[in-house]
PDB file of C-alpha atoms in Angstrom:
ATOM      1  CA  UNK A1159      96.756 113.904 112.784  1.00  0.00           C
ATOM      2  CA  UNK A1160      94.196 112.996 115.409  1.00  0.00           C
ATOM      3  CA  UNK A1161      94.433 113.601 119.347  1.00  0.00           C
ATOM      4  CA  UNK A1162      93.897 109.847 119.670  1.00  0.00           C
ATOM      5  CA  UNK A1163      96.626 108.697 117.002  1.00  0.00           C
ATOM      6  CA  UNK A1164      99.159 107.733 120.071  1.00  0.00           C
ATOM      7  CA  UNK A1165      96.131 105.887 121.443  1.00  0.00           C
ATOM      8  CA  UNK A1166      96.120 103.447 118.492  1.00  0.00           C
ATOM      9  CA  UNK A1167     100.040 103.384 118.102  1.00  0.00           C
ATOM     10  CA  UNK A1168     100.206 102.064 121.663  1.00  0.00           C
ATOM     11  CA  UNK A1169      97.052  99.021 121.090  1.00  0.00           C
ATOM     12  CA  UNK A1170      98.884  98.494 117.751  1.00  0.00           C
ATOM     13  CA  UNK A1171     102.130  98.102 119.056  1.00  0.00           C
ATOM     14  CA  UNK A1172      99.880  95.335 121.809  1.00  0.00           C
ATOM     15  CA  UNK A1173      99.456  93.602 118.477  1.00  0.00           C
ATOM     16  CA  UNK A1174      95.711  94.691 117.971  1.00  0.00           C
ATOM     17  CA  UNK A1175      94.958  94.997 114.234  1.00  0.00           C
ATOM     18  CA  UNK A1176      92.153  97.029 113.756  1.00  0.00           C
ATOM     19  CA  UNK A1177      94.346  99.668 115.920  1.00  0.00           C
ATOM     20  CA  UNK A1178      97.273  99.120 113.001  1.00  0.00           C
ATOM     21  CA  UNK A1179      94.477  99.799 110.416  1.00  0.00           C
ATOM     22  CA  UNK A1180      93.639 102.710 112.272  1.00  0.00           C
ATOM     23  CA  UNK A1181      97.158 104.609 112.353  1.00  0.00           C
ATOM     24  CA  UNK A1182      97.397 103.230 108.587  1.00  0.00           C
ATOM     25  CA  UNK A1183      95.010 105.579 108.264  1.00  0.00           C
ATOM     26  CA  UNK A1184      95.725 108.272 110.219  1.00  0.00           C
ATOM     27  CA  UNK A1185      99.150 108.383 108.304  1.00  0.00           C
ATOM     28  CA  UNK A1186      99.049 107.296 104.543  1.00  0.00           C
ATOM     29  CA  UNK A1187      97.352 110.516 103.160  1.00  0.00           C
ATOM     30  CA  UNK A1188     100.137 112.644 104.802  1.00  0.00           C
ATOM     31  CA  UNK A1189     103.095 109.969 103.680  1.00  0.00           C
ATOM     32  CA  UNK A1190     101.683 109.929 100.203  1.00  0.00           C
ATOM     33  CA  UNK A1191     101.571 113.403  99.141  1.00  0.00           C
ATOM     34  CA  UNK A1192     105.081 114.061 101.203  1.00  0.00           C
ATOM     35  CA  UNK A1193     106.455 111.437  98.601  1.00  0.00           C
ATOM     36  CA  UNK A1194     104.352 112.545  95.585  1.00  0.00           C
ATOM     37  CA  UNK A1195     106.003 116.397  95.964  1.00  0.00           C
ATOM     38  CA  UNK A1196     109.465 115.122  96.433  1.00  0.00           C
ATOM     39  CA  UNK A1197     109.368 112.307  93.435  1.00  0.00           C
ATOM     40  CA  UNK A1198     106.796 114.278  91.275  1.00  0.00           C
ATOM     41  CA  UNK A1199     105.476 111.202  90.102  1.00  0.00           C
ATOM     42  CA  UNK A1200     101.914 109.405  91.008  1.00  0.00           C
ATOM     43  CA  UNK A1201     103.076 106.174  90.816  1.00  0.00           C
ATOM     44  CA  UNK A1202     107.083 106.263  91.886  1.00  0.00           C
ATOM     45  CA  UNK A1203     105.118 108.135  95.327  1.00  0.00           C
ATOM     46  CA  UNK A1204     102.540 105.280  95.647  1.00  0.00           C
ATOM     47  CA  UNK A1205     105.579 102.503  95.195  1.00  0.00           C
ATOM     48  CA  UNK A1206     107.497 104.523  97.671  1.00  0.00           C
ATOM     49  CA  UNK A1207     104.489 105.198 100.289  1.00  0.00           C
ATOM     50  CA  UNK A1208     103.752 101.651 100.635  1.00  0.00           C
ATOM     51  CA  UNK A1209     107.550 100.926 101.254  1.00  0.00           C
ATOM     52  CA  UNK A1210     107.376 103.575 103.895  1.00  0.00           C
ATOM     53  CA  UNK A1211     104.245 102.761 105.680  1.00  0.00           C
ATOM     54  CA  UNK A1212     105.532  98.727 105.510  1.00  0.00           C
ATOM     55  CA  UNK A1213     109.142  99.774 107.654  1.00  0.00           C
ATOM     56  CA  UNK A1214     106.127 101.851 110.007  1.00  0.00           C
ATOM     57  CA  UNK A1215     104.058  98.739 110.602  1.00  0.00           C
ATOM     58  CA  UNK A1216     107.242  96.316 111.000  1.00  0.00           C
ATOM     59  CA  UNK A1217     109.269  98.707 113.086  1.00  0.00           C
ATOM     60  CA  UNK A1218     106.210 100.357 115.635  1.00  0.00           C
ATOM     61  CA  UNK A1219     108.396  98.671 118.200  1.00  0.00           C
ATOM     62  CA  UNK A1220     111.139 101.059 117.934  1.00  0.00           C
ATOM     63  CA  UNK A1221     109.134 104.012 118.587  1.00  0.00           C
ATOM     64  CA  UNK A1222     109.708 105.030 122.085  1.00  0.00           C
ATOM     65  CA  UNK A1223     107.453 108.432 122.420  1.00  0.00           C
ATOM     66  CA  UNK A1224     110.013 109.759 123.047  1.00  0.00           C
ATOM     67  CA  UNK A1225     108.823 112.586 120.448  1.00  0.00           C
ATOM     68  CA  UNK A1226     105.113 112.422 118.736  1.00  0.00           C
ATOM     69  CA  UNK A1227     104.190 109.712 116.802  1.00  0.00           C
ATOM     70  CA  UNK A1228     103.488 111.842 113.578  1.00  0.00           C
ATOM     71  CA  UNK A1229     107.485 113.288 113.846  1.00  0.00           C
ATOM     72  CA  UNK A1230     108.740 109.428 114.364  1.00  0.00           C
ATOM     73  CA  UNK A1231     106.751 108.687 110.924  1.00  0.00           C
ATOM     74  CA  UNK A1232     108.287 111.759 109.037  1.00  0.00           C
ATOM     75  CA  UNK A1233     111.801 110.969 110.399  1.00  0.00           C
ATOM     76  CA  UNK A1234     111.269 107.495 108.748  1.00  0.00           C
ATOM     77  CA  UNK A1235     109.835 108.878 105.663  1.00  0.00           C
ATOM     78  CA  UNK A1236     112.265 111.354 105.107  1.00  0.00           C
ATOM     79  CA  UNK A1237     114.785 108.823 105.377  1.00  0.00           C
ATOM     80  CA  UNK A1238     113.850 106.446 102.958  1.00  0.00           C
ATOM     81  CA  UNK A1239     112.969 108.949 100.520  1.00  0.00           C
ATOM     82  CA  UNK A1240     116.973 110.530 101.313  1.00  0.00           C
ATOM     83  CA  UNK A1241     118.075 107.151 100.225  1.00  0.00           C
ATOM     84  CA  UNK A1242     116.377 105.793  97.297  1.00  0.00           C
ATOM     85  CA  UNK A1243     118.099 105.248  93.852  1.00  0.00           C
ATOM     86  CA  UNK A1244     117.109 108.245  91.909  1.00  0.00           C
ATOM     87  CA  UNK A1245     113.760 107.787  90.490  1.00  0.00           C
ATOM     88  CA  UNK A1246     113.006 107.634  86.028  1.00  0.00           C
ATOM     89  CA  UNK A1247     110.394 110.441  87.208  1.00  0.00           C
ATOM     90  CA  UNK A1248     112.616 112.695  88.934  1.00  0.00           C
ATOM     91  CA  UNK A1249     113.433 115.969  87.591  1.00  0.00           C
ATOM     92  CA  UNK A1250     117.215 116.275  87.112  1.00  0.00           C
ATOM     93  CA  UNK A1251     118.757 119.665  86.454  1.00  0.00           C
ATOM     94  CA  UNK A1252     115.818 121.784  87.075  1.00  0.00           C
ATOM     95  CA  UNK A1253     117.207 124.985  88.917  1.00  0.00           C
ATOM     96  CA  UNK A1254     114.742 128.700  89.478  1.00  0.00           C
ATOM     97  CA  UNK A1255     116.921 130.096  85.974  1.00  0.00           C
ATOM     98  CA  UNK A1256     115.940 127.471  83.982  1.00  0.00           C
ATOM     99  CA  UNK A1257     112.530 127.705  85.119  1.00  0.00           C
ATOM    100  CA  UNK A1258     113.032 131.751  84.478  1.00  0.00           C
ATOM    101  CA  UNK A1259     114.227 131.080  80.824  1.00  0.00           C
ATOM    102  CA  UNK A1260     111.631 129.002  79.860  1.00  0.00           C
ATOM    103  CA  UNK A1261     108.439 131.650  81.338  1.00  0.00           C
ATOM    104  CA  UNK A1262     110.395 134.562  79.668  1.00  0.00           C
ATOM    105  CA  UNK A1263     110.522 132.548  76.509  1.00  0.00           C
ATOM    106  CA  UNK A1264     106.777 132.832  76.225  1.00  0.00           C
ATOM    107  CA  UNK A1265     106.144 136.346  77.755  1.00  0.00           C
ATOM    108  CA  UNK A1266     104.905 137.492  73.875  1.00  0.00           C
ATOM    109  CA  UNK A1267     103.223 134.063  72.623  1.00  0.00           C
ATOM    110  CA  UNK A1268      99.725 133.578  73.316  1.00  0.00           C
ATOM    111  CA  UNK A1269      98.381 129.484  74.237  1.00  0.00           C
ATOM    112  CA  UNK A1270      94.691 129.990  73.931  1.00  0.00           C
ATOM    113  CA  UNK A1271      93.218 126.786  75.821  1.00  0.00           C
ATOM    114  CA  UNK A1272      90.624 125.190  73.276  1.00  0.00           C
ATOM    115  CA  UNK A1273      88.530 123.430  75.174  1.00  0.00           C
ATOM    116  CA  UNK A1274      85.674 124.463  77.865  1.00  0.00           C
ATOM    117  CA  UNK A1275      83.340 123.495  80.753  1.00  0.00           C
ATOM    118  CA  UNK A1276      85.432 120.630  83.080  1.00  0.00           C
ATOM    119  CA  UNK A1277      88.100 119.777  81.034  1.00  0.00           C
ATOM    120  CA  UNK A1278      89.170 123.539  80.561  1.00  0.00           C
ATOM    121  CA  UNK A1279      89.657 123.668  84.667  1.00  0.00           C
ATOM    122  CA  UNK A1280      91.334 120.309  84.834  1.00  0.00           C
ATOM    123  CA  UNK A1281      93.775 121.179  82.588  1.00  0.00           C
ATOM    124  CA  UNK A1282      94.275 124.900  84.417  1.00  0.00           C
ATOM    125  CA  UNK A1283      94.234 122.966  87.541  1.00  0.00           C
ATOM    126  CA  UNK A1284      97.197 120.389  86.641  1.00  0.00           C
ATOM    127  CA  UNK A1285      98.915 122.843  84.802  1.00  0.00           C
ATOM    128  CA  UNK A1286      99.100 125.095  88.198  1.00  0.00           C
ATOM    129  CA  UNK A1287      99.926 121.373  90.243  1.00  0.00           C
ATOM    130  CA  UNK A1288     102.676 120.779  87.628  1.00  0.00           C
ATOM    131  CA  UNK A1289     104.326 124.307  87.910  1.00  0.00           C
ATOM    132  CA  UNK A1290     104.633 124.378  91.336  1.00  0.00           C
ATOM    133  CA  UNK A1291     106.108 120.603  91.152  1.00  0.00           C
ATOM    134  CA  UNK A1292     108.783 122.171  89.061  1.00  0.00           C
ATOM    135  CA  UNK A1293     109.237 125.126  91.504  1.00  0.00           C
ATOM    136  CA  UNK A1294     109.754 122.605  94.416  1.00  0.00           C
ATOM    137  CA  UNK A1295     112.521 121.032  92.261  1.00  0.00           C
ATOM    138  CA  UNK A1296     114.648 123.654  91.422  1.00  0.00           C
ATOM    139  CA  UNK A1297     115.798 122.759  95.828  1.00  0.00           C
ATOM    140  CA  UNK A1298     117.727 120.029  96.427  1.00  0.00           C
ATOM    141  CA  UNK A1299     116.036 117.061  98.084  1.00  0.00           C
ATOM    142  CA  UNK A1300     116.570 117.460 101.854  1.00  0.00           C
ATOM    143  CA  UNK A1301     115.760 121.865 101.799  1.00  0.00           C
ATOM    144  CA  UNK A1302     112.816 120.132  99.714  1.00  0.00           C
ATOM    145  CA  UNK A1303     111.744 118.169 102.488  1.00  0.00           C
ATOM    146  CA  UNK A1304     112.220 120.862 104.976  1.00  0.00           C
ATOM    147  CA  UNK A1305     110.038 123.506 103.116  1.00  0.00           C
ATOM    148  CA  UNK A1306     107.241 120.825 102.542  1.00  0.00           C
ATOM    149  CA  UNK A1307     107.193 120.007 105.920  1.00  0.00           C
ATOM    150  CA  UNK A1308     107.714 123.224 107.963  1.00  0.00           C
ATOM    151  CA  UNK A1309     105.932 125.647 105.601  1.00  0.00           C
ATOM    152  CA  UNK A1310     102.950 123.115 104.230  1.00  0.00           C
ATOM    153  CA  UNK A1311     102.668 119.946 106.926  1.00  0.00           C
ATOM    154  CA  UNK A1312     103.035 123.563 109.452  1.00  0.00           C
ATOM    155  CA  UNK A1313     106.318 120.827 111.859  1.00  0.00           C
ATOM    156  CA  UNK A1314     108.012 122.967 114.345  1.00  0.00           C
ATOM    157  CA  UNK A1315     111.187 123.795 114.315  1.00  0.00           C
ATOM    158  CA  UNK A1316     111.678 121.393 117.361  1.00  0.00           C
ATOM    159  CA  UNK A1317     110.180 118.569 115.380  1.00  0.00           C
ATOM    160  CA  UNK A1318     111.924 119.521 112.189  1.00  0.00           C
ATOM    161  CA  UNK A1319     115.393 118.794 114.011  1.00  0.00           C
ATOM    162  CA  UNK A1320     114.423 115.368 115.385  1.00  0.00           C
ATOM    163  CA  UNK A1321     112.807 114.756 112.402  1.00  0.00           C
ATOM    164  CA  UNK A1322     116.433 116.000 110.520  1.00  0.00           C
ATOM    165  CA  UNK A1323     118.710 114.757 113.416  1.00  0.00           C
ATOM    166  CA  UNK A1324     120.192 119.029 113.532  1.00  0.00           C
ATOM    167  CA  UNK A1325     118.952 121.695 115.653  1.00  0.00           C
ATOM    168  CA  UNK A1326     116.032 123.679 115.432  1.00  0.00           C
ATOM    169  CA  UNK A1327     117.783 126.876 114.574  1.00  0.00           C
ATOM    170  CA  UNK A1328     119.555 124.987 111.603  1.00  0.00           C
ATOM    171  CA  UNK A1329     115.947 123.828 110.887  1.00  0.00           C
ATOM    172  CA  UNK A1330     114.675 127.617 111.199  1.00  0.00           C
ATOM    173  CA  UNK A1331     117.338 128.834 108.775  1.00  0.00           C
ATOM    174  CA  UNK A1332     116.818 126.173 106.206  1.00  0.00           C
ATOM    175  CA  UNK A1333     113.519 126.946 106.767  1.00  0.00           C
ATOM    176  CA  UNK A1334     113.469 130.590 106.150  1.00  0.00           C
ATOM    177  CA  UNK A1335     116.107 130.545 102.385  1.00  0.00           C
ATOM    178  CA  UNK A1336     113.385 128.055 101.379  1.00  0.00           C
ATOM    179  CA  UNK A1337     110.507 130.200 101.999  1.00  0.00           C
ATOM    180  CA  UNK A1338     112.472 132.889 101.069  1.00  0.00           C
ATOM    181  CA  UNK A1339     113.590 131.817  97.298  1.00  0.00           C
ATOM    182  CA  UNK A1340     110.588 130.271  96.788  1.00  0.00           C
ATOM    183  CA  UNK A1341     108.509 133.133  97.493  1.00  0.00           C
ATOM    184  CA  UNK A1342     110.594 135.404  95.394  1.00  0.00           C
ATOM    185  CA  UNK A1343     110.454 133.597  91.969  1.00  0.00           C
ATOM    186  CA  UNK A1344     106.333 132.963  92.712  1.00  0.00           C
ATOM    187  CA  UNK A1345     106.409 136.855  93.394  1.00  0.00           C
ATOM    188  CA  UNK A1346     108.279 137.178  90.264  1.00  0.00           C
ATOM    189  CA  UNK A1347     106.625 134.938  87.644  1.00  0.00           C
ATOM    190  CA  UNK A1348     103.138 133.603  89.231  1.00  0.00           C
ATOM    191  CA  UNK A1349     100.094 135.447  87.854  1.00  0.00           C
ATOM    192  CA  UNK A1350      98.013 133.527  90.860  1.00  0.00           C
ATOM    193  CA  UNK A1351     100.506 134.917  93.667  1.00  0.00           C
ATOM    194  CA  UNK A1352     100.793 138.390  91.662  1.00  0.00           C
ATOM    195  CA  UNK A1353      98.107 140.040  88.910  1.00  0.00           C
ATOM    196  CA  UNK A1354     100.373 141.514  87.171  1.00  0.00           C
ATOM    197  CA  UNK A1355     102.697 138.560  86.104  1.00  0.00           C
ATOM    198  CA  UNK A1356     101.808 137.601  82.583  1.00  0.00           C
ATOM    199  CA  UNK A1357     102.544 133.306  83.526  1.00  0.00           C
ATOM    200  CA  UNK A1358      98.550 131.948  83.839  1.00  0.00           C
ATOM    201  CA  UNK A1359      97.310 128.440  84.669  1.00  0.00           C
ATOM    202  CA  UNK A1360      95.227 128.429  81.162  1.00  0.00           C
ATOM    203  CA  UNK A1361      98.210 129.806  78.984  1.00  0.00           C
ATOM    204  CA  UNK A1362     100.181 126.823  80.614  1.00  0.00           C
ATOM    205  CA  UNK A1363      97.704 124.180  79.967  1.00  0.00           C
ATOM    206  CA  UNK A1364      97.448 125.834  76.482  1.00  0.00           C
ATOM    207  CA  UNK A1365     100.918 125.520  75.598  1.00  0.00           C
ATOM    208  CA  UNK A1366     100.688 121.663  76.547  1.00  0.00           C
ATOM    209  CA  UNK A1367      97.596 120.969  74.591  1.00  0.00           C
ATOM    210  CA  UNK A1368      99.168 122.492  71.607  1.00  0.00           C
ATOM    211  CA  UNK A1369     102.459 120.623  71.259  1.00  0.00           C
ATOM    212  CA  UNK A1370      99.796 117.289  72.451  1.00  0.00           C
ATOM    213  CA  UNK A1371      96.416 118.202  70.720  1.00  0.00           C
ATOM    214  CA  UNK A1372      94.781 115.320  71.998  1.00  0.00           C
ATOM    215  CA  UNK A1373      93.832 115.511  75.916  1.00  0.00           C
ATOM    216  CA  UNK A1374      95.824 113.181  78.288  1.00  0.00           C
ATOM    217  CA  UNK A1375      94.093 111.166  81.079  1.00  0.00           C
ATOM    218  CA  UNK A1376      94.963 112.814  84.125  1.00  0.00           C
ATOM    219  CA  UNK A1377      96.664 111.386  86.551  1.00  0.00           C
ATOM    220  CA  UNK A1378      95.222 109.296  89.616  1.00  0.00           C
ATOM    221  CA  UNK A1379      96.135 112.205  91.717  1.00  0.00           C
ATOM    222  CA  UNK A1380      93.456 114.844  90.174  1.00  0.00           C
ATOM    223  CA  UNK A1381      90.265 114.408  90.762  1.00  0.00           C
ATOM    224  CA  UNK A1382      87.794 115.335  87.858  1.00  0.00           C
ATOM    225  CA  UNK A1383      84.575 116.006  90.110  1.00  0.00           C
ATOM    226  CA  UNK A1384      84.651 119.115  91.750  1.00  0.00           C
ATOM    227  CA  UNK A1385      87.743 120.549  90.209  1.00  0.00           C
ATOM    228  CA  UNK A1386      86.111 123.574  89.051  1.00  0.00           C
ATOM    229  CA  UNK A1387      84.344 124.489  92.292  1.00  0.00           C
ATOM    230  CA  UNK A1388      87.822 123.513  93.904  1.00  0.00           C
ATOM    231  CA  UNK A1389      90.116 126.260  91.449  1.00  0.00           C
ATOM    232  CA  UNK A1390      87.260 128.965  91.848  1.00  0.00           C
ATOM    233  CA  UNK A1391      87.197 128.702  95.643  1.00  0.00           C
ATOM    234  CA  UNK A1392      90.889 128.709  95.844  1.00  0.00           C
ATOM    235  CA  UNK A1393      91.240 131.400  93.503  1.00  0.00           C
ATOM    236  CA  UNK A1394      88.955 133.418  95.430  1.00  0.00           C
ATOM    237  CA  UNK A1395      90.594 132.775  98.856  1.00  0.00           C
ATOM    238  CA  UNK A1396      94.279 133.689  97.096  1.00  0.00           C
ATOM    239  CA  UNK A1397      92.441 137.191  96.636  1.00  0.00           C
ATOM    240  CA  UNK A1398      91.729 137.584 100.243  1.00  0.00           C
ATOM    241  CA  UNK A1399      95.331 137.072 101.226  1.00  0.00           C
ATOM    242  CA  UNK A1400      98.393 139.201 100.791  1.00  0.00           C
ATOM    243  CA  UNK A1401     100.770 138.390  98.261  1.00  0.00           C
ATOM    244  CA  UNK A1402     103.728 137.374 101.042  1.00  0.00           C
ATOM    245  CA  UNK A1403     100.679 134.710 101.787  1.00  0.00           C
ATOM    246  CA  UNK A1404      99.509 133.670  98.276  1.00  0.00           C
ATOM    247  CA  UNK A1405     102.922 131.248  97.946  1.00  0.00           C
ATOM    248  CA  UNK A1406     101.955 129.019 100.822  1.00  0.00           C
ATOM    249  CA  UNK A1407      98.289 129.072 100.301  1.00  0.00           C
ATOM    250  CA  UNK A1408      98.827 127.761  96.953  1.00  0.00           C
ATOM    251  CA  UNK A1409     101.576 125.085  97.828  1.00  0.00           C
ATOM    252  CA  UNK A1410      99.272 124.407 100.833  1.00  0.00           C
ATOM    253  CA  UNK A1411      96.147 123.299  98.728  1.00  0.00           C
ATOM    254  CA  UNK A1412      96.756 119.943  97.602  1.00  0.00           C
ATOM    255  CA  UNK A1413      93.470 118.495  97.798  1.00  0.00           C
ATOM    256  CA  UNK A1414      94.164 116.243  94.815  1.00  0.00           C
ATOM    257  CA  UNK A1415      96.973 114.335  96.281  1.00  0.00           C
ATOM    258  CA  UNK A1416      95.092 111.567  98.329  1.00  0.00           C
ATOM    259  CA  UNK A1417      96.823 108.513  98.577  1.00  0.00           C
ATOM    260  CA  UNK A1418      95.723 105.561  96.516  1.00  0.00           C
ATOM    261  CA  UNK A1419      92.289 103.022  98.052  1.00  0.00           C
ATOM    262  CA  UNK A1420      95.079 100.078  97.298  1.00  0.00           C
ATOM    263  CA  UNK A1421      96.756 101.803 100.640  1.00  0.00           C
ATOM    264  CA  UNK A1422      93.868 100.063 102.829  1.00  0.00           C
ATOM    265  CA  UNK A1423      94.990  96.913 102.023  1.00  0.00           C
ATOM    266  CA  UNK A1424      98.605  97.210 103.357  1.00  0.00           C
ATOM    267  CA  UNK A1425      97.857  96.415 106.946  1.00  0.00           C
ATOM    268  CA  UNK A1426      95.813  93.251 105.629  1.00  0.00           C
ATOM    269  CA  UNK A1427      98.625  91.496 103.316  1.00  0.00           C
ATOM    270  CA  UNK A1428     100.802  91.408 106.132  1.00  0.00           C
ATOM    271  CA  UNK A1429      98.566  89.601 108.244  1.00  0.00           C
ATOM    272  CA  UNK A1430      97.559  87.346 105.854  1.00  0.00           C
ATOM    273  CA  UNK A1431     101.394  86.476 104.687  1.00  0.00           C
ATOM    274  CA  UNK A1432     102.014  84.982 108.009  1.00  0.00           C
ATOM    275  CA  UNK A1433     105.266  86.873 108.920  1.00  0.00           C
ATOM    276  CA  UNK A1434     104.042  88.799 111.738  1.00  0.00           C
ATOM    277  CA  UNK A1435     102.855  86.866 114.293  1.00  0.00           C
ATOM    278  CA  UNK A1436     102.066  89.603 116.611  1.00  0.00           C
ATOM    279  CA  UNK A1437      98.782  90.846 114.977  1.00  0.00           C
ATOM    280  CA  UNK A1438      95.565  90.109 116.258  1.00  0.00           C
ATOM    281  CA  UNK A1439      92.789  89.991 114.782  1.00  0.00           C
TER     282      UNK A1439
END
C-alpha cells in the first residue's frame, strides 16, 4: 500500500471525498483477493468485500494510528470474514488426505487436455488457481488467514498479532506449521513446485473437461488476455527458484484476483444515500 495511504485516511476522516475514493482504492484489491482465498468463491468474496470496505468507510473514525492503516483494515477484514454464516461456496471437509486420495487416485490415468492456443492455458491456469484454493482449505479459517497474510500479503509478525489480538510469537508459530504443512504436501504432490511429481496443471484441467466436455466461462476473476504470457513467465521464474521457494511464489502470484470495477462505486452510493453527512464533495 502506498507511502501516502495515511495521508488520505487522515483528509478522509476530515470528510474529504475524493481522499475516501482514494484509500477505496488503495485497499479493495488487497480486501478482495484476502476474501476470494478464504471463501473460494468470486462472487461470495465480492458480496463480502463490499461489506468490509462499507464498516472501513463508516468506521475511519475509530482508527486511531495507533498501528498502520493497512493492519487496522486487515484486523477488520479478518473479523468479519471470522464471523460470517458459512458460505454455499465454502469447502467443507476438505483436509491434505483427502486431497492426497484423490491425486493418488489418478497417478496411472492419463487427462489429455483437447483443446489448444488460449483456451488450453486458461484452463491450465484455473486448474493450478483451483488446486491451490483446495490446498488453502484443507487449514482451518483463522491459520488460513494467518498464512495468507504473513507468507503472501509478507504482515509482520508484530502486525499479525494486532491484526489477531495474540502475540507475535503465537503469530510466528502459527505462522511457521502453516508454511510448514503447506509446503510439504506441494513438495509432495505439485509437479510446478517439484518435476518429478506426476500432478500437472493440464492433466487437471483435462480431467475437468472430460467429466464437462463443453468449456465453462471462467470466472470474473481470470483474465483471458495475457494468460498465456502470464503461466509461461511464471513458470519460468518457478525454475529459477529453489523448491523450499516454489510454494510461496506460486501462492504469491495471483494476478487474476482483482477486485470487481463495481468496487469504484462504493464510496459514491454512500454519498449519494444521504446517511453520511460528513462527506464532502
Amino acid at each position: 500500500m502506498a507511502s501516502n495511504l495515511e495521508d488520505y485516511v487522515r483528509q478522509a476522516k476530515e470528510g474529504k471525498k475524493q481522499a475516501l475514493e482514494k484509500v477505496v482504492g488503495h485497499i479493495q484489491d488487497r480486501i478482495y483477493g484476502l476474501a476470494l482465498r478464504i471463501l473460494g468463491d468470486a462472487e461470495d468474496a465480492e458480496d463480502e468485500t463490499q461489506e468490509i470496505l462499507i464498516k472501513v468507510i463508516t468506521h475511519l473514525s475509530d482508527y486511531r494510528e495507533e498501528s498502520a492503516f493497512s493492519s487496522w483494515v486487515y484486523r477488520v477484514a479478518c473479523n468479519h470474514l471470522l464471523t460470517i454464516r458459512k458460505r454455499k461456496n465454502e469447502r467443507e471437509g476438505v483436509t491434505f488426505d483427502f486431497l492426497e486420495d484423490m491425486i493418488q487416485a489418478d497417478a496411472d490415468k492419463t487427462y489429455p487436455l483437447t483443446v489448444s492456443g488460449p483456451e488450453r492455458d486458461l484452463l491450465a491456469e484455473e486448474a493450478r488457481l483451483e488446486c491451490m484454493q483446495a490446498v488453502l482449505a484443507c487449514l482451518d479459517k483463522k491459520t488460513r488467514m494467518i498464512y495468507i497474510l504473513g507468507d503472501i500479503f509478507g504482515v509482520t509478525s508484530n502486525e499479525g498479532a494486532y491484526i489477531f489480538d495474540i502475540t507475535p510469537e503465537t503469530f510466528r508459530k502459527r505462522l511457521s506449521r502453516s508454511r510448514m504443512r503447506i509446503g510439504e504436501f506441494m513438495m509432495k504432490h505439485c509437479g510446478l513446485v517439484n518435476k518429478n511429481n506426476f500432478c500437472r496443471c493440464h492433466k487437471q484441467a483435462g480431467k475437468k473437461l472430460a467429466s464437462m466436455p463443453r468449456i465453462p466461462a471462467m470466472r470474473p476473476v481470470i483474465k483471458r488476455d495475457g494468460v498465456a504470457k502470464g503461466r509461461a513467465e511464471a513458470v519460468a521464474h518457478l525454475n529459477e527458484l529453489s523448491e523450499i521457494e516454489r510454494t510461496t511464489a506460486m501462492f504469491r502470484r495471483y494476478p487474476e484476483y482483482r477486485s470487481p470495477e463495481s468496487f469504484t462505486y462504493i464510496v459514491k452510493d454512500l454519498i449519494r444515500s444521504g446517511k453520511y453527512t460528513m462527506f464532502m464533495e
